[in-house]
Short mmCIF file of C-alpha atoms and ligand atoms in Angstrom, two decimals:
data_model
loop_
_atom_site.label_atom_id
_atom_site.label_comp_id
_atom_site.label_asym_id
_atom_site.label_seq_id
_atom_site.Cartn_x
_atom_site.Cartn_y
_atom_site.Cartn_z
CA MET A 1 20.24 8.45 27.72
CA ILE A 2 18.84 10.17 24.59
CA ARG A 3 20.76 13.25 23.51
CA ALA A 4 18.61 16.59 23.07
CA SER A 5 20.22 17.00 19.73
CA VAL A 6 18.64 13.51 18.77
CA ARG A 7 15.08 14.31 20.30
CA ASP A 8 15.14 17.49 18.32
CA ALA A 9 16.04 16.16 14.98
CA LEU A 10 13.54 13.62 15.50
CA SER A 11 10.70 16.04 16.16
CA ARG A 12 11.85 18.35 13.25
CA ILE A 13 11.81 15.44 10.43
CA GLN A 14 8.20 14.60 11.95
CA SER A 15 6.67 17.95 11.44
CA ALA A 16 8.52 19.48 8.45
CA PHE A 17 10.37 18.74 5.21
CA PRO A 18 13.44 17.13 6.60
CA ARG A 19 16.77 18.66 6.60
CA ARG A 20 19.73 17.05 5.50
CA GLU A 21 21.54 17.35 8.71
CA ASP A 22 18.89 15.83 10.86
CA LEU A 23 18.57 12.76 8.63
CA GLU A 24 22.25 12.50 8.80
CA THR A 25 22.35 12.67 12.69
CA LEU A 26 19.70 10.07 13.10
CA LEU A 27 21.26 7.62 10.49
CA SER A 28 24.27 7.64 12.13
CA LEU A 29 22.96 6.52 15.40
CA SER A 30 24.38 3.59 17.12
CA ASP A 31 24.03 4.05 20.83
CA PRO A 32 21.45 1.05 21.95
CA ASP A 33 19.25 3.53 23.76
CA GLU A 34 19.18 6.19 21.02
CA THR A 35 18.69 3.44 18.34
CA SER A 36 15.83 1.73 20.32
CA TYR A 37 14.27 5.37 20.70
CA LEU A 38 14.36 5.96 17.13
CA HIS A 39 12.90 2.57 15.98
CA ALA A 40 10.15 2.75 18.52
CA LYS A 41 9.18 6.64 17.47
CA ALA A 42 9.52 4.93 13.64
CA CYS A 43 6.84 2.02 14.90
CA ALA A 44 4.68 4.67 16.56
CA VAL A 45 4.32 6.73 13.22
CA ARG A 46 3.48 3.49 11.36
CA ASN A 47 0.84 2.38 13.74
CA THR A 48 -0.84 5.89 13.48
CA TYR A 49 -0.47 6.31 9.80
CA CYS A 50 -0.91 2.77 8.49
CA GLN A 51 -2.58 0.84 11.72
CA GLU A 52 -0.95 -1.74 13.56
CA ARG A 53 -0.61 -4.18 10.69
CA ILE A 54 1.58 -6.49 8.28
CA ALA A 55 0.45 -6.51 4.87
CA VAL A 56 1.69 -9.74 2.96
CA ARG A 57 2.35 -9.82 -0.70
CA ALA A 58 3.02 -13.15 -2.51
CA LEU A 59 6.38 -12.83 -4.70
CA ILE A 60 6.86 -14.78 -8.06
CA GLU A 61 10.19 -14.36 -9.59
CA ILE A 62 9.00 -14.89 -13.13
CA SER A 63 12.22 -14.80 -15.13
CA SER A 64 16.07 -14.30 -14.47
CA VAL A 65 16.79 -13.05 -17.83
CA CYS A 66 18.20 -9.80 -17.93
CA LYS A 67 19.39 -7.52 -20.71
CA ASN A 68 20.70 -4.89 -17.87
CA SER A 69 23.91 -4.62 -16.31
CA CYS A 70 23.61 -3.26 -12.94
CA ASN A 71 26.74 -3.64 -11.12
CA TYR A 72 25.35 -5.26 -7.90
CA CYS A 73 23.19 -7.59 -9.22
CA GLY A 74 23.84 -11.37 -9.95
CA LEU A 75 21.29 -11.22 -12.86
CA ASN A 76 23.44 -8.65 -14.78
CA ARG A 77 23.98 -9.70 -18.34
CA TYR A 78 27.63 -10.07 -18.02
CA ASN A 79 27.25 -12.76 -15.50
CA GLY A 80 27.73 -15.91 -17.73
CA GLU A 81 27.39 -18.44 -14.71
CA ALA A 82 23.79 -17.14 -13.83
CA SER A 83 21.19 -19.84 -14.72
CA ARG A 84 18.44 -18.15 -16.81
CA TYR A 85 14.85 -19.18 -16.84
CA THR A 86 11.56 -17.76 -17.97
CA MET A 87 8.23 -19.19 -16.31
CA SER A 88 5.52 -20.04 -18.65
CA ASN A 89 2.31 -18.04 -18.18
CA ASN A 90 0.84 -21.49 -16.91
CA GLU A 91 3.60 -21.69 -14.36
CA VAL A 92 2.93 -18.16 -12.95
CA LEU A 93 -0.78 -18.98 -12.96
CA LYS A 94 -0.46 -21.91 -10.91
CA SER A 95 1.90 -20.04 -8.35
CA GLY A 96 -0.85 -17.35 -8.38
CA LYS A 97 -3.62 -19.77 -7.84
CA LEU A 98 -1.64 -21.11 -4.87
CA ALA A 99 -1.23 -17.77 -3.46
CA ALA A 100 -4.96 -17.17 -4.01
CA SER A 101 -6.04 -20.30 -2.37
CA GLN A 102 -4.07 -19.26 0.82
CA GLY A 103 -5.87 -15.86 1.01
CA PHE A 104 -3.32 -13.66 -0.34
CA MET A 105 -4.93 -10.46 -2.31
CA THR A 106 -1.56 -9.38 -3.85
CA VAL A 107 0.80 -11.03 -6.01
CA VAL A 108 4.14 -9.19 -7.10
CA LEU A 109 5.47 -10.30 -10.29
CA GLN A 110 9.50 -9.55 -10.23
CA SER A 111 12.04 -10.34 -12.82
CA GLY A 112 15.23 -9.20 -14.82
CA GLU A 113 14.51 -6.98 -17.74
CA ASN A 114 13.26 -8.42 -21.18
CA GLY A 115 12.64 -11.88 -20.02
CA ARG A 116 9.53 -12.16 -21.97
CA THR A 117 7.50 -9.85 -24.52
CA THR A 118 5.33 -7.07 -23.55
CA GLU A 119 2.25 -8.94 -24.83
CA SER A 120 2.86 -12.07 -22.98
CA ILE A 121 3.30 -10.13 -19.62
CA ALA A 122 -0.06 -8.10 -20.50
CA GLN A 123 -1.66 -11.53 -21.20
CA LEU A 124 -0.50 -12.95 -17.97
CA ILE A 125 -1.79 -9.87 -15.97
CA ALA A 126 -5.09 -10.06 -17.75
CA GLN A 127 -5.38 -13.93 -17.08
CA ILE A 128 -4.26 -13.36 -13.42
CA LYS A 129 -7.34 -10.58 -13.23
CA GLN A 130 -9.86 -12.71 -14.57
CA GLU A 131 -9.43 -15.74 -12.67
CA PHE A 132 -8.45 -14.22 -9.33
CA PRO A 133 -9.98 -11.18 -7.40
CA ILE A 134 -6.14 -10.03 -6.56
CA ALA A 135 -4.18 -6.98 -6.90
CA VAL A 136 -1.13 -7.29 -9.31
CA SER A 137 2.07 -5.51 -8.58
CA LEU A 138 5.03 -5.46 -11.23
CA SER A 139 8.51 -5.24 -10.55
CA LEU A 140 10.05 -5.73 -14.07
CA GLY A 141 12.75 -2.85 -14.44
CA GLU A 142 12.60 -0.06 -16.80
CA HIS A 143 10.27 -0.27 -19.85
CA PRO A 144 9.17 2.28 -22.49
CA TYR A 145 5.87 4.27 -21.62
CA GLU A 146 3.98 1.87 -24.08
CA ASP A 147 4.74 -1.35 -22.06
CA TYR A 148 3.75 0.40 -18.88
CA LEU A 149 0.44 1.33 -20.58
CA ALA A 150 -0.35 -2.02 -21.97
CA TRP A 151 0.25 -3.69 -18.75
CA LYS A 152 -1.90 -1.07 -16.92
CA ARG A 153 -4.51 -1.67 -19.48
CA ALA A 154 -4.34 -5.37 -18.61
CA GLY A 155 -5.21 -4.83 -15.15
CA ALA A 156 -1.94 -4.27 -13.18
CA ASP A 157 -2.34 -2.10 -10.05
CA ARG A 158 1.12 -1.13 -8.67
CA TYR A 159 4.56 -1.19 -9.97
CA LEU A 160 7.95 -1.38 -7.97
CA LEU A 161 10.71 0.54 -9.30
CA ARG A 162 13.81 1.34 -6.81
CA ILE A 163 15.35 4.60 -7.39
CA GLU A 164 18.66 2.96 -6.18
CA SER A 165 20.29 6.45 -5.81
CA THR A 166 19.43 9.88 -6.43
CA ASP A 167 22.97 11.11 -6.84
CA GLU A 168 23.80 11.14 -10.62
CA ASP A 169 27.30 10.38 -10.74
CA PHE A 170 26.81 7.46 -8.12
CA TYR A 171 23.93 6.05 -10.04
CA ARG A 172 25.89 5.94 -13.19
CA SER A 173 28.90 3.98 -11.59
CA LEU A 174 26.24 1.44 -10.56
CA HIS A 175 24.59 1.18 -13.96
CA THR A 176 27.31 1.85 -16.80
CA ASP A 177 24.69 2.09 -19.43
CA ARG A 178 21.97 3.80 -17.61
CA SER A 179 21.15 7.08 -16.21
CA LEU A 180 19.26 8.53 -13.30
CA SER A 181 17.03 10.62 -15.47
CA THR A 182 15.62 7.70 -17.44
CA ARG A 183 14.78 6.15 -14.04
CA LEU A 184 13.01 9.32 -12.94
CA GLU A 185 11.17 9.32 -16.14
CA CYS A 186 9.89 5.76 -15.76
CA LEU A 187 8.57 6.68 -12.13
CA ALA A 188 6.74 9.52 -14.00
CA HIS A 189 5.06 7.63 -16.41
CA LEU A 190 4.03 4.80 -13.99
CA ARG A 191 2.29 7.77 -11.93
CA ARG A 192 0.95 9.32 -14.83
CA LEU A 193 -0.58 6.03 -15.66
CA GLY A 194 -2.16 5.83 -12.17
CA TYR A 195 -0.07 2.89 -10.77
CA GLN A 196 0.46 2.80 -7.15
CA ALA A 197 4.23 3.49 -7.56
CA GLY A 198 6.66 1.88 -5.16
CA SER A 199 10.57 2.83 -5.08
CA GLY A 200 13.52 2.08 -2.61
CA ILE A 201 17.29 1.81 -2.24
CA MET A 202 19.76 -0.58 -0.93
CA VAL A 203 22.01 0.34 2.00
CA GLY A 204 25.62 -0.14 1.83
CA VAL A 205 26.53 -0.29 -1.54
CA PRO A 206 29.96 0.91 -2.24
CA GLY A 207 30.51 4.36 -2.84
CA GLN A 208 27.22 5.43 -0.81
CA SER A 209 27.45 7.45 1.94
CA ILE A 210 25.06 8.77 5.11
CA SER A 211 24.83 11.85 3.12
CA THR A 212 23.94 10.01 -0.29
CA ILE A 213 20.88 8.02 2.00
CA ALA A 214 19.95 11.40 3.49
CA ARG A 215 19.19 12.69 0.03
CA ASP A 216 17.60 9.76 -0.98
CA ILE A 217 15.17 10.02 2.08
CA GLN A 218 14.45 13.64 1.09
CA PHE A 219 13.73 12.24 -2.33
CA PHE A 220 11.00 10.02 -0.85
CA SER A 221 9.65 12.74 1.28
CA GLU A 222 9.31 15.03 -1.69
CA ASN A 223 7.95 12.42 -4.04
CA GLN A 224 5.40 10.42 -1.77
CA PHE A 225 5.62 6.69 -2.73
CA ALA A 226 2.78 3.89 -1.80
CA MET A 227 5.69 1.66 -1.09
CA ILE A 228 9.37 1.98 -0.36
CA GLY A 229 11.70 -1.06 -0.15
CA ILE A 230 14.91 -0.84 1.74
CA GLY A 231 17.44 -3.79 2.17
CA PRO A 232 21.19 -4.23 2.64
CA PHE A 233 23.55 -4.58 -0.02
CA ILE A 234 24.71 -8.26 -0.48
CA PRO A 235 27.82 -8.59 -2.57
CA HIS A 236 27.37 -11.16 -5.42
CA PRO A 237 30.56 -13.24 -6.19
CA GLN A 238 30.07 -13.07 -9.87
CA THR A 239 29.41 -9.08 -9.97
CA PRO A 240 32.09 -6.40 -10.15
CA LEU A 241 31.38 -5.65 -6.47
CA ALA A 242 32.27 -9.05 -5.17
CA LYS A 243 35.09 -8.22 -2.89
CA CYS A 244 33.24 -5.30 -1.29
CA PRO A 245 31.66 -5.30 2.11
CA GLY A 246 27.88 -5.95 2.38
CA GLY A 247 25.38 -3.36 4.10
CA ASP A 248 25.47 -3.06 7.74
CA PRO A 249 22.29 -4.28 9.31
CA LEU A 250 22.11 -1.58 11.89
CA LEU A 251 22.34 1.24 9.18
CA THR A 252 19.75 -0.36 6.93
CA LEU A 253 17.45 -0.68 10.21
CA ASN A 254 17.90 3.09 10.90
CA THR A 255 17.48 4.04 7.23
CA ILE A 256 13.83 2.16 7.23
CA ALA A 257 13.02 4.07 10.71
CA VAL A 258 14.08 7.35 9.45
CA THR A 259 12.34 6.79 5.94
CA ARG A 260 9.09 5.78 8.01
CA ILE A 261 9.30 8.91 10.17
CA ALA A 262 9.96 11.09 7.20
CA THR A 263 7.11 9.56 5.09
CA LYS A 264 4.86 8.15 7.25
CA TYR A 265 2.27 6.45 5.04
CA PRO A 266 4.29 3.98 2.46
CA TRP A 267 3.95 -0.04 2.78
CA MET A 268 7.67 -0.76 3.69
CA PRO A 269 8.70 -4.17 3.31
CA ALA A 270 10.84 -6.06 6.10
CA THR A 271 12.90 -7.21 2.65
CA THR A 272 14.08 -10.47 1.71
CA ALA A 273 17.50 -9.08 1.69
CA LEU A 274 17.04 -8.26 5.36
CA GLY A 275 16.36 -11.90 6.15
CA SER A 276 19.14 -13.13 4.16
CA LEU A 277 22.24 -11.76 6.34
CA ASN A 278 24.12 -13.95 8.75
CA ARG A 279 20.69 -14.32 10.55
CA ASP A 280 17.20 -13.16 9.91
CA TYR A 281 16.71 -9.47 10.38
CA ARG A 282 13.23 -8.98 9.23
CA MET A 283 11.91 -8.92 12.75
CA GLU A 284 14.08 -6.09 13.35
CA GLY A 285 12.71 -4.53 10.22
CA LEU A 286 9.21 -4.56 11.28
CA MET A 287 10.46 -3.31 15.01
CA ALA A 288 11.97 -0.13 13.08
CA GLY A 289 8.83 0.80 11.19
CA ALA A 290 8.45 -1.77 8.39
CA ASN A 291 4.97 -3.45 7.49
CA VAL A 292 5.17 -5.76 4.73
CA ILE A 293 6.26 -9.34 4.33
CA MET A 294 6.61 -10.73 1.02
CA PRO A 295 6.59 -14.71 1.24
CA ASN A 296 7.97 -16.26 -1.99
CA PHE A 297 5.77 -18.20 -4.33
CA THR A 298 8.34 -18.77 -6.83
CA PRO A 299 8.26 -22.76 -7.85
CA GLN A 300 11.11 -24.36 -5.86
CA ARG A 301 13.02 -25.31 -8.94
CA TYR A 302 13.54 -21.71 -9.98
CA LYS A 303 14.04 -20.22 -6.60
CA SER A 304 17.84 -20.79 -6.22
CA GLN A 305 18.18 -19.50 -9.95
CA TYR A 306 16.74 -15.96 -9.32
CA ALA A 307 19.87 -15.22 -7.64
CA ILE A 308 20.31 -11.44 -7.53
CA TYR A 309 22.75 -11.99 -4.25
CA PRO A 310 24.02 -15.16 -2.92
CA ASN A 311 22.03 -17.12 0.01
CA LYS A 312 18.93 -15.53 -0.58
CA GLN A 313 16.19 -16.73 1.71
CA SER A 314 13.09 -17.42 -0.33
CA ARG A 315 10.90 -18.49 2.45
CA ALA A 316 7.46 -19.61 1.53
CA GLU A 317 5.98 -18.69 5.05
CA THR A 318 2.86 -20.48 6.47
CA PRO A 319 -0.04 -18.92 8.09
CA GLU A 320 1.30 -19.86 11.68
CA SER A 321 4.81 -18.58 10.89
CA LEU A 322 3.35 -15.16 9.66
CA GLU A 323 0.99 -15.15 12.66
CA HIS A 324 4.14 -15.58 14.69
CA LEU A 325 6.09 -12.85 13.02
CA GLY A 326 2.88 -10.66 13.71
CA LYS A 327 2.39 -11.69 17.50
CA SER A 328 6.27 -10.91 17.98
CA ALA A 329 5.94 -7.61 16.48
CA ASN A 330 2.62 -6.76 17.99
CA LEU A 331 0.96 -6.36 14.68
CA ALA A 332 -1.88 -8.05 12.74
CA ILE A 333 -1.41 -9.85 9.69
CA ASP A 334 -3.62 -8.24 7.02
CA TYR A 335 -4.47 -10.66 4.01
CA GLY A 336 -6.34 -7.85 2.18
CA ARG A 337 -5.22 -6.10 -0.67
CA CYS A 338 -3.54 -3.29 1.30
CA ASP A 339 -3.67 -0.59 -1.36
CA SER A 340 -1.82 2.95 -0.97
CA LEU A 341 -2.37 4.62 1.92
CA LEU A 342 -1.22 8.16 0.67
CA PRO A 343 -3.81 10.48 1.28
CA GLU A 344 -3.83 11.95 -2.44
CA TRP A 345 -3.96 8.51 -3.86
CA ASN A 346 -7.93 8.47 -4.87
CA THR A 347 -7.22 11.76 -6.63
CA CYS A 348 -4.54 10.04 -9.12
CA THR A 349 -6.05 9.98 -12.81
CA PRO A 350 -6.83 6.55 -13.80
CA ILE A 351 -5.87 5.84 -17.48
CA ALA A 352 -8.48 5.37 -20.21
N1 SAH B 1 14.76 -5.71 -12.62
C1 SAH B 1 14.01 -5.61 -11.54
C2 SAH B 1 14.09 -5.81 -10.12
C3 SAH B 1 15.29 -6.02 -9.72
S1 SAH B 1 15.47 -7.06 -8.23
C4 SAH B 1 14.25 -3.65 -11.36
O1 SAH B 1 14.90 -3.61 -11.83
O2 SAH B 1 13.53 -3.12 -10.55
C5 SAH B 1 14.73 -6.18 -6.82
C6 SAH B 1 15.75 -5.09 -6.08
O3 SAH B 1 16.70 -6.09 -5.71
C7 SAH B 1 16.71 -4.25 -6.99
O4 SAH B 1 16.09 -2.88 -7.13
C8 SAH B 1 17.78 -3.84 -6.00
O5 SAH B 1 17.54 -2.86 -5.21
C9 SAH B 1 18.03 -5.11 -5.08
N2 SAH B 1 19.12 -5.92 -5.32
C10 SAH B 1 19.71 -6.23 -6.64
N3 SAH B 1 20.79 -6.66 -6.26
C11 SAH B 1 21.08 -6.75 -5.04
C12 SAH B 1 22.16 -7.17 -4.26
N4 SAH B 1 23.32 -7.76 -4.60
N5 SAH B 1 22.15 -7.24 -2.79
C13 SAH B 1 20.88 -6.47 -2.21
N6 SAH B 1 19.88 -6.04 -3.17
C14 SAH B 1 20.02 -6.11 -4.32
#
């Protein structure tokens, strides 16, 4: 049985700017009939706006060095027990080559902040673009405008920078030496430079409420991102949040579904974190409206060192395992670039 109030909230968030109360109603659903209804609606919206397919992106975690101090992340600079590595450009190129040879048309380069110089990253991007006809997404954290400019000029296509939270006080509580305004400024710079911009949040970070998540979804709806990553918070034992409970899988799935319905177009991964809980929830993520899988192409010897949270499942995937995921979710695997689906994307000003 689906309550009329749930049906009404769903149809309102589909057709107009989402009201906070409606988002909260839908995020809070726990009755199995109602959550199935919500997740099925999200899949229908995804299939209409993004087609019935899963984009695949090859993830390479290029460095675990970080000068930042995010309270939730195992790579924060105060974690003296974290192992730190930085892949050489040749090593990254080798991983990129492997991904390209398997048909991947996107690599995502992710790292902590300040693992390598601006110049060496620019060189790396240029080398990748020269050798392989693939899209390059960056996920390297907050940097000055000049860095983003250098990397765009070198050929980078996309940039992922999760907002983490739109609540200023909550944001500061998670990032003692950072402010929400800097994060927003970085996202504005990325857009101005013509990057396909991605954002997102974790679900279940201590101090976050349903109402915080609802406001974050309003932010996504207002600002339209090409990509939105949503995953559960997983406590890392060497962080200040070690003793806190992890994010709830159902609330994470509801957040994916509600975000899909409210924002329609973004590429949304069934995140690695969703696949790293007591079991692999990525399939449920796809069944709640997600449409990206990111196989891990970080060389084996570095995988365990990129420990943003414990037991991270860095699955490489095979064409068969991807086909299997696709079939089970009734979606085709799309090995293409899968660029932004936002209607206004083509009108973004490219940089000189
Ligand atoms: N340094 C880059 C990449 C960070 S890792 C950046 O700042 O953007 C990518 C994402 O992993 C983060 O944005 C965060 O939302 C998520 N993450 C970090 N620690 C986590 C944890 N303990 N549990 C779940 N997700 C986490």
